[in-house]
Coordinates of C-alpha atoms in Angstrom, one line a residue:
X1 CA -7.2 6.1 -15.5
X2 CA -8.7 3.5 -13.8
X3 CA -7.7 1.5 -10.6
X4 CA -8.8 -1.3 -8.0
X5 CA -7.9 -1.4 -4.6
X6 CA -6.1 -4.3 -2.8
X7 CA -5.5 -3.5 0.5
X8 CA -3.7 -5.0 3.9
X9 CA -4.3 -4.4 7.3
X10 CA -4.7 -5.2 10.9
X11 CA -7.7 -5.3 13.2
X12 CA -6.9 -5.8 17.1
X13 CA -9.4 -6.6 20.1
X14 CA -9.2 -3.5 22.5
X15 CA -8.5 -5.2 25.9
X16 CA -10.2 -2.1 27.9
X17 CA -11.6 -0.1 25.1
X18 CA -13.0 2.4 27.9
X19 CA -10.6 3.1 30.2
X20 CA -7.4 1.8 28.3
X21 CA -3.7 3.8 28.6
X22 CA -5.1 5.7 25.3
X23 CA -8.0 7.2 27.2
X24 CA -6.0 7.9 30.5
X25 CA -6.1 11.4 31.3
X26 CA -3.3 11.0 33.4
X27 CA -1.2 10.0 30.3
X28 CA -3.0 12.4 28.0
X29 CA -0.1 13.4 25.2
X30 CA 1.1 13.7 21.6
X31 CA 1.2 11.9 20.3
X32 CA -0.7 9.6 23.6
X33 CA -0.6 6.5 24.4
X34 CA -1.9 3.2 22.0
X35 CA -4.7 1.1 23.1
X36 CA -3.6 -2.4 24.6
X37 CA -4.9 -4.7 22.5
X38 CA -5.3 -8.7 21.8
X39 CA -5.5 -10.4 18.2
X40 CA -8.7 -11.2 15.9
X41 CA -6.7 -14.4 15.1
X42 CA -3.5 -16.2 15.3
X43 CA -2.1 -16.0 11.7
X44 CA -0.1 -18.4 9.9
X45 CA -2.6 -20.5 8.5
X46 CA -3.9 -18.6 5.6
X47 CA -7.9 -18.9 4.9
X48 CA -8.5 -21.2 7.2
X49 CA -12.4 -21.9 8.1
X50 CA -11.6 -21.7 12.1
X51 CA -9.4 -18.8 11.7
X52 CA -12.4 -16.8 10.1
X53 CA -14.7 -17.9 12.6
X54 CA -12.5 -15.6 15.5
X55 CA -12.4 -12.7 13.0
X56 CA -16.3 -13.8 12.4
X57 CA -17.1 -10.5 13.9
X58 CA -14.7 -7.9 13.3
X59 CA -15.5 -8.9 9.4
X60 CA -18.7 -8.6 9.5
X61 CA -18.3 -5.0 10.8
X62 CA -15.8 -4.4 7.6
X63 CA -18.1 -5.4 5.3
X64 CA -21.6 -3.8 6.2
X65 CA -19.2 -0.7 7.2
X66 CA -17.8 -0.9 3.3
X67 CA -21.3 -1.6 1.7
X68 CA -23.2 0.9 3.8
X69 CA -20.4 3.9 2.1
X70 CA -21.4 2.4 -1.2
X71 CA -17.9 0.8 -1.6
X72 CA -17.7 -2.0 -4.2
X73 CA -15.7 -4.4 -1.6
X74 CA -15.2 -7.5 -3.6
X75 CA -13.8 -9.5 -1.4
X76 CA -12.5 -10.1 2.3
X77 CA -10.6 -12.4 3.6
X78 CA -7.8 -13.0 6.7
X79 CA -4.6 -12.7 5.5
X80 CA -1.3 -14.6 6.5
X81 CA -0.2 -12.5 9.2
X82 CA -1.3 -12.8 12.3
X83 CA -4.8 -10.5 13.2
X84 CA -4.1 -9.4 9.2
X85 CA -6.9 -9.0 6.6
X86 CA -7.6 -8.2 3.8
X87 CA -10.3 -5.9 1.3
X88 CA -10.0 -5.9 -2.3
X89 CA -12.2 -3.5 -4.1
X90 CA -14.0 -3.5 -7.8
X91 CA -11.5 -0.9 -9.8
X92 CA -13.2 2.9 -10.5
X93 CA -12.2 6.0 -12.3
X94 CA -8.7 6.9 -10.2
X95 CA -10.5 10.2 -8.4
X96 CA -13.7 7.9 -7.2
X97 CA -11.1 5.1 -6.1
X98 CA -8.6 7.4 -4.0
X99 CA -12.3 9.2 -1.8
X100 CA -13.2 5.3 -1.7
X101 CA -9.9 4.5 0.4
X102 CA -10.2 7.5 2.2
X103 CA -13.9 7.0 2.9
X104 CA -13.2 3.2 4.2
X105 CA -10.0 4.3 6.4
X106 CA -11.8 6.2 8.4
X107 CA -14.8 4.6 8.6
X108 CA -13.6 1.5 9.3
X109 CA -11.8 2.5 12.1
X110 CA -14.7 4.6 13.4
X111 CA -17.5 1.6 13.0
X112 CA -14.7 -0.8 14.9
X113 CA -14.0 1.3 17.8
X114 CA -17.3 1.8 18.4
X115 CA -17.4 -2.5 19.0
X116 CA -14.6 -2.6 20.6
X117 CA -12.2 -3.3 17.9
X118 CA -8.8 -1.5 16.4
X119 CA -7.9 -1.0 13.2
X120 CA -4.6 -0.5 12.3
X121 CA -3.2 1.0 8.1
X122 CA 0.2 0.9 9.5
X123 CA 2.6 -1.1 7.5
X124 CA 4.0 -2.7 10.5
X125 CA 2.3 -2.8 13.6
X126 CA 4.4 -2.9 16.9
X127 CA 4.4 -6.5 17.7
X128 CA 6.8 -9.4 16.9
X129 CA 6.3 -12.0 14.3
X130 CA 4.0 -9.8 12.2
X131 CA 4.0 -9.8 8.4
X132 CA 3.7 -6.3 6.7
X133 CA 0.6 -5.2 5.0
X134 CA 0.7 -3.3 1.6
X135 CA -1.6 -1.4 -0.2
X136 CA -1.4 -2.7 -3.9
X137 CA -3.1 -0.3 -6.4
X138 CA -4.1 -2.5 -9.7
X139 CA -4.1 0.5 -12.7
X140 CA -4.7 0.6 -16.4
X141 CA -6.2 3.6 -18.7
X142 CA -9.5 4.0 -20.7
X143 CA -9.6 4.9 -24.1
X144 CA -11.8 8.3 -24.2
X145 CA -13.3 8.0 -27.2
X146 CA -14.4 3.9 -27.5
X147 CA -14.1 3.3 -23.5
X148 CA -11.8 0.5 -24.7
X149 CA -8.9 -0.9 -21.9
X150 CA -5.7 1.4 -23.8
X151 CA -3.6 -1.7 -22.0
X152 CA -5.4 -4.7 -23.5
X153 CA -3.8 -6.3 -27.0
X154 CA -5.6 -8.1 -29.2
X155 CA -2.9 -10.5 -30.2
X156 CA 0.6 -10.9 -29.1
X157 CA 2.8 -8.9 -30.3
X158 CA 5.2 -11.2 -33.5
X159 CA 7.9 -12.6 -31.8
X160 CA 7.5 -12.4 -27.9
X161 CA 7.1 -14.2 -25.3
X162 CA 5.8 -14.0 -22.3
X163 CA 8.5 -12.1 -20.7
X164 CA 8.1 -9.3 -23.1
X165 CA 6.0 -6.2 -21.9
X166 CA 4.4 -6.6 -25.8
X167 CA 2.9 -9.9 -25.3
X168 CA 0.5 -9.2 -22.8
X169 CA 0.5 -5.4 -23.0
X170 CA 0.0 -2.4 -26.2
X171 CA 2.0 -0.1 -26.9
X172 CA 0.9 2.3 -24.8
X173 CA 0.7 -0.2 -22.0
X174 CA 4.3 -1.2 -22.1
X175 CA 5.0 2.8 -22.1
X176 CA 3.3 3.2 -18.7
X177 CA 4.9 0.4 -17.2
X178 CA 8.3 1.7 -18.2
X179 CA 7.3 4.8 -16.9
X180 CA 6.5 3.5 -13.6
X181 CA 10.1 1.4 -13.4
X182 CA 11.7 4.8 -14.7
X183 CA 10.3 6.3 -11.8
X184 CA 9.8 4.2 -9.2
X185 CA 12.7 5.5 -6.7
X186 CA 11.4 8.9 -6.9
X187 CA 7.5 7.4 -6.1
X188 CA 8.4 5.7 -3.5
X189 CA 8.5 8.2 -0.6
X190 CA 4.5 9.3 -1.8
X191 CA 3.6 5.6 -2.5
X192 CA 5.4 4.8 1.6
X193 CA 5.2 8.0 3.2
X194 CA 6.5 6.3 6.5
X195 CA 9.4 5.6 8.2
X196 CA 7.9 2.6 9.3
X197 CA 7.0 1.5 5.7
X198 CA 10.4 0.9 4.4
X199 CA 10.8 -2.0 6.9
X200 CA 8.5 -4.4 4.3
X201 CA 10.9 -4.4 1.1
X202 CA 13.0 -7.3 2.0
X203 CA 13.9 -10.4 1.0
X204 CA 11.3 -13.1 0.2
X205 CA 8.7 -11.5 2.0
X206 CA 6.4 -11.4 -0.7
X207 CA 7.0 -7.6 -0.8
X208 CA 9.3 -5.9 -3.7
X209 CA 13.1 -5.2 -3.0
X210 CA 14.2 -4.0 -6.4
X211 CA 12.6 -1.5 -9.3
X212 CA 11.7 -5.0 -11.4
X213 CA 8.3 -6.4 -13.4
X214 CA 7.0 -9.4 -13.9
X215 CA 3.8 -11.5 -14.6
X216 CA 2.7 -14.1 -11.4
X217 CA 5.5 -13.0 -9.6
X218 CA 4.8 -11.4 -5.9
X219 CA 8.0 -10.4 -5.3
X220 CA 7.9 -7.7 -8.4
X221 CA 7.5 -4.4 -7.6
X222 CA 5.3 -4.2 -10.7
X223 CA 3.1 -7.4 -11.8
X224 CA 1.1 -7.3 -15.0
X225 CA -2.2 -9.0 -14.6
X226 CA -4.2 -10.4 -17.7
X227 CA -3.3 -11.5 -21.4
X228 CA -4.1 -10.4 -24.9
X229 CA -8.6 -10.5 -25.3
X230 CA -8.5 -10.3 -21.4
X231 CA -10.5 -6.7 -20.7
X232 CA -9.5 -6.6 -17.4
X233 CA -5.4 -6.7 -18.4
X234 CA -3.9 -4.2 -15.9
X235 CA -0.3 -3.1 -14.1
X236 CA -0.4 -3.8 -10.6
X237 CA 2.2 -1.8 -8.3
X238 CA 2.9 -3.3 -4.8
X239 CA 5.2 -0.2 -3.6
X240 CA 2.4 1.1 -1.6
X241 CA 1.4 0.9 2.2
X242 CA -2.2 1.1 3.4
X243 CA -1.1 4.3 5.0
X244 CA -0.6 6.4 2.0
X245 CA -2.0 9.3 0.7
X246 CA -4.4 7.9 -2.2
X247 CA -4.3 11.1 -3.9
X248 CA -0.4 11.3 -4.2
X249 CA -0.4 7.7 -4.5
X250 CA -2.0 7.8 -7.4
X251 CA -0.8 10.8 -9.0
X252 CA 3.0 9.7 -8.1
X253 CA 1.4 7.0 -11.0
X254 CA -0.2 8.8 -13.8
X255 CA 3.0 11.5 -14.1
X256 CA 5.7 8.4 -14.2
X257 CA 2.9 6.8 -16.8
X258 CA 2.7 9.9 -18.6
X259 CA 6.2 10.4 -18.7
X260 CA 7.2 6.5 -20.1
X261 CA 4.6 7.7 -22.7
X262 CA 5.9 10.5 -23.8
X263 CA 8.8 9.3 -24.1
X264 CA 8.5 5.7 -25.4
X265 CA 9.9 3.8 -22.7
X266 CA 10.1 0.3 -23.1
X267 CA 10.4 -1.9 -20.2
X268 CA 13.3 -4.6 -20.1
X269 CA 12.1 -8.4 -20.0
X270 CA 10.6 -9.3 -17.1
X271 CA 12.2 -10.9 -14.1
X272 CA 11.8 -14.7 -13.2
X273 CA 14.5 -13.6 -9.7
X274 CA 12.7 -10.3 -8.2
X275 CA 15.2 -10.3 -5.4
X276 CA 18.5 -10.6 -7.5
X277 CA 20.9 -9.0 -6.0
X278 CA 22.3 -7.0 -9.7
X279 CA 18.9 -5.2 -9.8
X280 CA 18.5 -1.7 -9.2
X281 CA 17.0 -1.2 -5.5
X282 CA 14.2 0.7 -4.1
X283 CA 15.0 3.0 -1.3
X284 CA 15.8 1.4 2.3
X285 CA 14.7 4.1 4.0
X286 CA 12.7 7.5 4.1
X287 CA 15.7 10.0 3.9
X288 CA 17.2 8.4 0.6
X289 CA 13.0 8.0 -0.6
X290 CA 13.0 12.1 -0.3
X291 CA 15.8 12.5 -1.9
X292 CA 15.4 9.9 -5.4
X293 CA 12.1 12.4 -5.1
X294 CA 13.9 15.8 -5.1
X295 CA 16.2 14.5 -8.0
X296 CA 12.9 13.4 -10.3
X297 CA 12.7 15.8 -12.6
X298 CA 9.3 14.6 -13.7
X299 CA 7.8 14.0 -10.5
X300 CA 9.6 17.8 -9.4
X301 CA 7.9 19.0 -12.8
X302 CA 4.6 17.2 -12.1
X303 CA 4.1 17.9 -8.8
X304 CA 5.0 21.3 -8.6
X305 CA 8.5 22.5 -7.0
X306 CA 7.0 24.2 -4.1
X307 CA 5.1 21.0 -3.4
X308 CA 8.6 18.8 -3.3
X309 CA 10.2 21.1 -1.2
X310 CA 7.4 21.2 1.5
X311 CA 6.9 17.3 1.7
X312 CA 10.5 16.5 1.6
X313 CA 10.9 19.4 4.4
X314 CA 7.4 17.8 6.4
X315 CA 9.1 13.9 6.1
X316 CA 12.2 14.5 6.9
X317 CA 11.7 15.9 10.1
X318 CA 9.6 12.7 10.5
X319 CA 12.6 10.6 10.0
X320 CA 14.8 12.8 12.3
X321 CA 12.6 12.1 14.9
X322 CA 12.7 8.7 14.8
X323 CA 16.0 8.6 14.4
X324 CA 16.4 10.7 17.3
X325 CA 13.7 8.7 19.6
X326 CA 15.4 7.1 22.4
X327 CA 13.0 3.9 21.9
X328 CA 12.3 3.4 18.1
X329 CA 9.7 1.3 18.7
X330 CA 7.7 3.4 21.4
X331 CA 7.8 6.0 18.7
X332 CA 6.3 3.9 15.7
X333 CA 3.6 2.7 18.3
X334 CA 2.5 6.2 19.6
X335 CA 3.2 8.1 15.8
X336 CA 1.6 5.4 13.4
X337 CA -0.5 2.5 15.9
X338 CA -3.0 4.9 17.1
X339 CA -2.9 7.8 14.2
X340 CA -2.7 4.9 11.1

């Protein structure tokens, strides 16, 4: 397997980054207080050359910080959202790519606090008018033998079109994307571990709502990326949040993919209305996440039963208390600002 990183988040200006309410004995806790923080830049005006000149700095650290771990950063760039970026990273073998995220989390955070600076994987940070960041995992499979893309056709397959999972993608292709639509409500809790995550699938927010494919489409869960000749033809799942596991992340993808194999899945056409309203839905929230989870019998199977039970038990007293929290918001800010 191999996979590229795409990856949303949010750097913030610490206003008193040495005696803020997060260093405050006096309000020592757990979890304690967030930093008060200011924004890199206003948002809203995507790529904008005066917009990357105020997040001149805070870049600068993200990318020497990436490059000195001997990440393969690709790209980096503000993103829509206001104080949101951006890092997109070369794909890897899935292993080398899941340390990679791990190793840029927390050193990213790490090299910007010790400028002044916040960085922040939760999905959505506690501040109106913010747009959600997602951690989209780009994913195909490498022939053992001839180190060939297992995804990438030749040709078109006779007789499709576009819209057909054959056109663009083999056999075996087509059977790990149905795999991942077969299994996408039961991935979902390990792709958005947070109760805070499941606040992104909505409506025309560029974000997926329903267990759909399709080609250019943002809205899709699942986009494939490429065409037949193109080596670098890939799936591209945009379930995730920046805050995930990698590991489980990942693996959440190879036994769905393994499964549509194994099976033969094929995939329906793909969808030209991502957000129609007939489609079937990914979970709203982190209690019914858990429990699409405990009734996959092939996650259940590839995961190990034990496993299920302990990270449905560990997330669901998450979700309890939130739910319980007298502020909701307080509690995102002090469980996911600070720790994420």
């Amino acid at each position: 397997m191999v996979c590229g990183l795409e990856v949303e988040f949010h750097i913030y200006r610490i206003k008193d980054p040495h005696n803020g309410p997060d260093l405050d004995p006096v309000q020592a806790a757990w979890p304690g207080q967030p930093p008060t923080v200011s924004m890199i830049h206003p948002g809203y005006n995507l790529l904008a050359e005066s917009w990357i000149d105020m997040a001149e700095e805070p870049l600068r650290i993200v990318q020497h910080t990436a490059q000195a771990l001997g990440l393969p950063l690709q790209s980096l760039e503000i993103e829509l959202g206001p104080s949101q970026v951006e890092a997109v990273f070369d794909a890897t073998d899935a292993l080398t790519a899941a340390d990679n995220m791990v190793l840029f989390r927390n050193g990213l955070r790490q090299a910007l606090r010790r400028a002044g600076y916040h960085a922040s994987f939760m999905c959505r940070p506690p501040f109106p008018n913010i747009m959600s960041s997602g951690w989209h995992l780009h994913q195909s499979l490498v022939d053992g033998a001839t180190g060939a893309n297992a995804f990438m056709r030749d040709a078109p397959a006779p007789g499709t079109t576009p819209v057909d999972a054959l056109h663009t993608l083999t056999d075996t292709g087509a059977a790990w994307l149905g795999g991942l639509l077969a299994h996408a409500r039961g991935m979902a809790s390990l792709c958005t571990p947070t109760v805070n995550g499941f606040g992104r699938f909505r409506p025309n927010a560029l974000a997926p709502q329903a267990v759909l494919w399709g080609r250019d489409n943002r809205g899709a869960m699942l986009r494939v990326v490429g065409g037949a000749g193109d080596g670098a033809t890939r799936i591209e799942n945009r379930i995730g949040e920046p805050s995930a596991n990698p590991y489980l992340y990942m693996a959440a993808q190879i036994h769905a993919g393994l499964d549509g194999l194994a099976r033969g899945l094929m995939p329906p056409r793909a969808t030209e209305s991502p957000y129609a309203s007939d489609a079937e839905m990914i979970p709203t929230n982190l209690p019914d996440a858990l429990t699409a989870l405990q009734d996959d019998g092939a996650l259940v199977e590839g995961f190990g039963a034990d496993f299920v039970r302990y990270y449905r038990r560990v997330k669901l007293s998450e979700a309890q208390r939130h739910a319980l929290a007298e502020d909701a918001t307080d509690f995102e800010r002090r469980e996911y600002f600070s720790r994420f």
